[in-house]
Amino acid sequence: MARKVTAWVGWIWFAGLIMLSSGVFNLLSGIYAVGARDIGIVEVGTQILLLDVNSWGWIHIAIGVLLIVVGICLLAGQGWARIGAVVVVGLNMMTQFLYLPLTPWWSIVVIALDMVVLWALVVHGEEAEQAS
């Protein structure tokens, strides 16, 4: 028996668009970090933590490219893209969590958006596959 596709399938398109925009922002911030060659200084209690921003830049570039490619494939209705999107968005959440000491507000916003994207992909992903 075929299931009826509901308006909830729009959440998958929302997820794809958020992935595209997040990928572009990751790409741009990664390019800046690679070009800046700065050292991030974070105070943790009474200790100081030095972070190599250049390495984080390359990580953000790689994840940004993955987010863009998988986001485009998700919007195109590729069946594999839903699973790929869950993996890539999960990776993005982990990198943002690790980047939290340097950019706390931005990381919190991205983590929250990634949680919404994961919810959309997991709960309403089958409908998107049926619609395409």
PDB file of C-alpha atoms in Angstrom:
ATOM      1  CA  MET A   1       0.000   0.000   0.000  1.00  0.00           C
ATOM      2  CA  ALA A   2       1.440   3.357  -1.033  1.00  0.00           C
ATOM      3  CA  ARG A   3       1.687   6.056   1.599  1.00  0.00           C
ATOM      4  CA  LYS A   4       0.375   9.505   0.855  1.00  0.00           C
ATOM      5  CA  VAL A   5       3.022  12.192   0.680  1.00  0.00           C
ATOM      6  CA  THR A   6       2.152  15.070   3.000  1.00  0.00           C
ATOM      7  CA  ALA A   7       3.286  18.643   3.307  1.00  0.00           C
ATOM      8  CA  TRP A   8       5.906  17.501   5.836  1.00  0.00           C
ATOM      9  CA  VAL A   9       8.147  16.678   2.878  1.00  0.00           C
ATOM     10  CA  GLY A  10       8.940  20.409   2.832  1.00  0.00           C
ATOM     11  CA  TRP A  11      11.104  19.790   5.898  1.00  0.00           C
ATOM     12  CA  ILE A  12      13.483  17.788   3.715  1.00  0.00           C
ATOM     13  CA  TRP A  13      13.798  20.715   1.332  1.00  0.00           C
ATOM     14  CA  PHE A  14      14.363  22.951   4.360  1.00  0.00           C
ATOM     15  CA  ALA A  15      17.090  20.532   5.513  1.00  0.00           C
ATOM     16  CA  GLY A  16      18.742  20.624   2.085  1.00  0.00           C
ATOM     17  CA  LEU A  17      18.727  24.428   1.988  1.00  0.00           C
ATOM     18  CA  ILE A  18      20.128  24.684   5.519  1.00  0.00           C
ATOM     19  CA  MET A  19      22.835  22.212   4.536  1.00  0.00           C
ATOM     20  CA  LEU A  20      23.722  24.352   1.508  1.00  0.00           C
ATOM     21  CA  SER A  21      23.920  27.567   3.514  1.00  0.00           C
ATOM     22  CA  SER A  22      25.827  25.888   6.351  1.00  0.00           C
ATOM     23  CA  GLY A  23      28.228  24.413   3.819  1.00  0.00           C
ATOM     24  CA  VAL A  24      28.872  27.825   2.271  1.00  0.00           C
ATOM     25  CA  PHE A  25      29.483  29.378   5.700  1.00  0.00           C
ATOM     26  CA  ASN A  26      31.821  26.501   6.661  1.00  0.00           C
ATOM     27  CA  LEU A  27      33.668  26.902   3.387  1.00  0.00           C
ATOM     28  CA  LEU A  28      34.088  30.663   3.819  1.00  0.00           C
ATOM     29  CA  SER A  29      35.156  30.445   7.462  1.00  0.00           C
ATOM     30  CA  GLY A  30      37.560  27.629   6.565  1.00  0.00           C
ATOM     31  CA  ILE A  31      39.126  29.678   3.782  1.00  0.00           C
ATOM     32  CA  TYR A  32      39.507  32.611   6.169  1.00  0.00           C
ATOM     33  CA  ALA A  33      41.075  30.400   8.856  1.00  0.00           C
ATOM     34  CA  VAL A  34      43.572  28.876   6.409  1.00  0.00           C
ATOM     35  CA  GLY A  35      44.523  32.307   5.091  1.00  0.00           C
ATOM     36  CA  ALA A  36      44.728  34.001   8.495  1.00  0.00           C
ATOM     37  CA  ARG A  37      47.240  31.568  10.043  1.00  0.00           C
ATOM     38  CA  ASP A  38      46.159  32.625  13.535  1.00  0.00           C
ATOM     39  CA  ILE A  39      46.449  30.806  16.817  1.00  0.00           C
ATOM     40  CA  GLY A  40      43.241  30.646  18.843  1.00  0.00           C
ATOM     41  CA  ILE A  41      43.695  31.406  22.520  1.00  0.00           C
ATOM     42  CA  VAL A  42      41.027  30.096  24.883  1.00  0.00           C
ATOM     43  CA  GLU A  43      41.001  30.452  28.655  1.00  0.00           C
ATOM     44  CA  VAL A  44      39.746  27.348  30.441  1.00  0.00           C
ATOM     45  CA  GLY A  45      39.591  28.092  34.150  1.00  0.00           C
ATOM     46  CA  THR A  46      43.157  28.919  35.122  1.00  0.00           C
ATOM     47  CA  GLN A  47      44.715  27.362  32.017  1.00  0.00           C
ATOM     48  CA  ILE A  48      45.261  28.710  28.536  1.00  0.00           C
ATOM     49  CA  LEU A  49      44.560  26.515  25.512  1.00  0.00           C
ATOM     50  CA  LEU A  50      46.232  27.272  22.165  1.00  0.00           C
ATOM     51  CA  LEU A  51      44.415  26.052  19.040  1.00  0.00           C
ATOM     52  CA  ASP A  52      45.820  25.877  15.523  1.00  0.00           C
ATOM     53  CA  VAL A  53      43.161  27.686  13.513  1.00  0.00           C
ATOM     54  CA  ASN A  54      44.804  26.655  10.217  1.00  0.00           C
ATOM     55  CA  SER A  55      44.061  22.972  10.829  1.00  0.00           C
ATOM     56  CA  TRP A  56      40.473  23.779  11.798  1.00  0.00           C
ATOM     57  CA  GLY A  57      40.188  25.756   8.573  1.00  0.00           C
ATOM     58  CA  TRP A  58      40.962  22.694   6.454  1.00  0.00           C
ATOM     59  CA  ILE A  59      38.460  20.636   8.438  1.00  0.00           C
ATOM     60  CA  HIS A  60      35.780  23.280   7.886  1.00  0.00           C
ATOM     61  CA  ILE A  61      36.572  23.433   4.172  1.00  0.00           C
ATOM     62  CA  ALA A  62      36.218  19.654   3.814  1.00  0.00           C
ATOM     63  CA  ILE A  63      32.960  19.493   5.763  1.00  0.00           C
ATOM     64  CA  GLY A  64      31.649  22.568   3.931  1.00  0.00           C
ATOM     65  CA  VAL A  65      32.228  20.928   0.556  1.00  0.00           C
ATOM     66  CA  LEU A  66      30.561  17.715   1.770  1.00  0.00           C
ATOM     67  CA  LEU A  67      27.569  19.669   3.090  1.00  0.00           C
ATOM     68  CA  ILE A  68      27.152  21.460  -0.240  1.00  0.00           C
ATOM     69  CA  VAL A  69      27.436  18.312  -2.371  1.00  0.00           C
ATOM     70  CA  VAL A  70      25.155  16.185  -0.206  1.00  0.00           C
ATOM     71  CA  GLY A  71      22.692  19.089   0.199  1.00  0.00           C
ATOM     72  CA  ILE A  72      22.409  19.450  -3.580  1.00  0.00           C
ATOM     73  CA  CYS A  73      21.908  15.690  -3.961  1.00  0.00           C
ATOM     74  CA  LEU A  74      19.276  15.745  -1.207  1.00  0.00           C
ATOM     75  CA  LEU A  75      17.379  18.524  -2.993  1.00  0.00           C
ATOM     76  CA  ALA A  76      17.652  16.535  -6.236  1.00  0.00           C
ATOM     77  CA  GLY A  77      15.917  13.588  -4.558  1.00  0.00           C
ATOM     78  CA  GLN A  78      18.812  11.135  -4.510  1.00  0.00           C
ATOM     79  CA  GLY A  79      17.939   8.209  -2.220  1.00  0.00           C
ATOM     80  CA  TRP A  80      21.434   7.804  -0.774  1.00  0.00           C
ATOM     81  CA  ALA A  81      21.670  11.492   0.101  1.00  0.00           C
ATOM     82  CA  ARG A  82      19.447  11.164   3.165  1.00  0.00           C
ATOM     83  CA  ILE A  83      21.844   8.752   4.855  1.00  0.00           C
ATOM     84  CA  GLY A  84      24.829  10.764   3.666  1.00  0.00           C
ATOM     85  CA  ALA A  85      23.220  13.928   5.004  1.00  0.00           C
ATOM     86  CA  VAL A  86      22.725  12.384   8.447  1.00  0.00           C
ATOM     87  CA  VAL A  87      26.418  11.439   8.547  1.00  0.00           C
ATOM     88  CA  VAL A  88      27.718  14.793   7.263  1.00  0.00           C
ATOM     89  CA  VAL A  89      25.411  16.867   9.487  1.00  0.00           C
ATOM     90  CA  GLY A  90      26.496  14.737  12.460  1.00  0.00           C
ATOM     91  CA  LEU A  91      30.136  15.454  11.610  1.00  0.00           C
ATOM     92  CA  ASN A  92      29.342  19.151  11.330  1.00  0.00           C
ATOM     93  CA  MET A  93      27.726  19.073  14.775  1.00  0.00           C
ATOM     94  CA  MET A  94      30.805  17.434  16.275  1.00  0.00           C
ATOM     95  CA  THR A  95      33.202  19.946  14.715  1.00  0.00           C
ATOM     96  CA  GLN A  96      31.041  22.844  15.868  1.00  0.00           C
ATOM     97  CA  PHE A  97      30.982  21.384  19.372  1.00  0.00           C
ATOM     98  CA  LEU A  98      34.785  21.208  19.354  1.00  0.00           C
ATOM     99  CA  TYR A  99      34.956  24.753  17.929  1.00  0.00           C
ATOM    100  CA  LEU A 100      32.686  26.000  20.742  1.00  0.00           C
ATOM    101  CA  PRO A 101      35.465  27.672  22.813  1.00  0.00           C
ATOM    102  CA  LEU A 102      36.497  29.921  19.903  1.00  0.00           C
ATOM    103  CA  THR A 103      33.070  30.933  18.566  1.00  0.00           C
ATOM    104  CA  PRO A 104      30.488  30.030  21.201  1.00  0.00           C
ATOM    105  CA  TRP A 105      27.404  31.817  19.856  1.00  0.00           C
ATOM    106  CA  TRP A 106      27.927  30.823  16.256  1.00  0.00           C
ATOM    107  CA  SER A 107      28.597  27.207  17.200  1.00  0.00           C
ATOM    108  CA  ILE A 108      25.434  27.041  19.328  1.00  0.00           C
ATOM    109  CA  VAL A 109      23.315  28.385  16.453  1.00  0.00           C
ATOM    110  CA  VAL A 110      24.814  25.902  13.980  1.00  0.00           C
ATOM    111  CA  ILE A 111      24.379  22.981  16.403  1.00  0.00           C
ATOM    112  CA  ALA A 112      20.714  23.935  16.920  1.00  0.00           C
ATOM    113  CA  LEU A 113      20.111  24.162  13.158  1.00  0.00           C
ATOM    114  CA  ASP A 114      21.872  20.847  12.632  1.00  0.00           C
ATOM    115  CA  MET A 115      19.591  19.247  15.219  1.00  0.00           C
ATOM    116  CA  VAL A 116      16.538  20.493  13.289  1.00  0.00           C
ATOM    117  CA  VAL A 117      18.023  19.174  10.044  1.00  0.00           C
ATOM    118  CA  LEU A 118      18.663  15.762  11.609  1.00  0.00           C
ATOM    119  CA  TRP A 119      15.100  15.683  12.923  1.00  0.00           C
ATOM    120  CA  ALA A 120      13.731  16.473   9.449  1.00  0.00           C
ATOM    121  CA  LEU A 121      15.906  13.851   7.776  1.00  0.00           C
ATOM    122  CA  VAL A 122      15.113  11.090  10.221  1.00  0.00           C
ATOM    123  CA  VAL A 123      11.397  11.739  10.760  1.00  0.00           C
ATOM    124  CA  HIS A 124      10.290  12.829   7.276  1.00  0.00           C
ATOM    125  CA  GLY A 125      12.956  11.381   4.986  1.00  0.00           C
ATOM    126  CA  GLU A 126      10.871   8.522   3.618  1.00  0.00           C
ATOM    127  CA  GLU A 127       8.243  10.916   2.316  1.00  0.00           C
ATOM    128  CA  ALA A 128      10.867  12.768   0.311  1.00  0.00           C
ATOM    129  CA  GLU A 129      11.987   9.536  -1.302  1.00  0.00           C
ATOM    130  CA  GLN A 130       8.368   8.732  -2.197  1.00  0.00           C
ATOM    131  CA  ALA A 131       7.793  12.206  -3.639  1.00  0.00           C
ATOM    132  CA  SER A 132      10.759  12.009  -6.020  1.00  0.00           C
TER     133      SER A 132
END
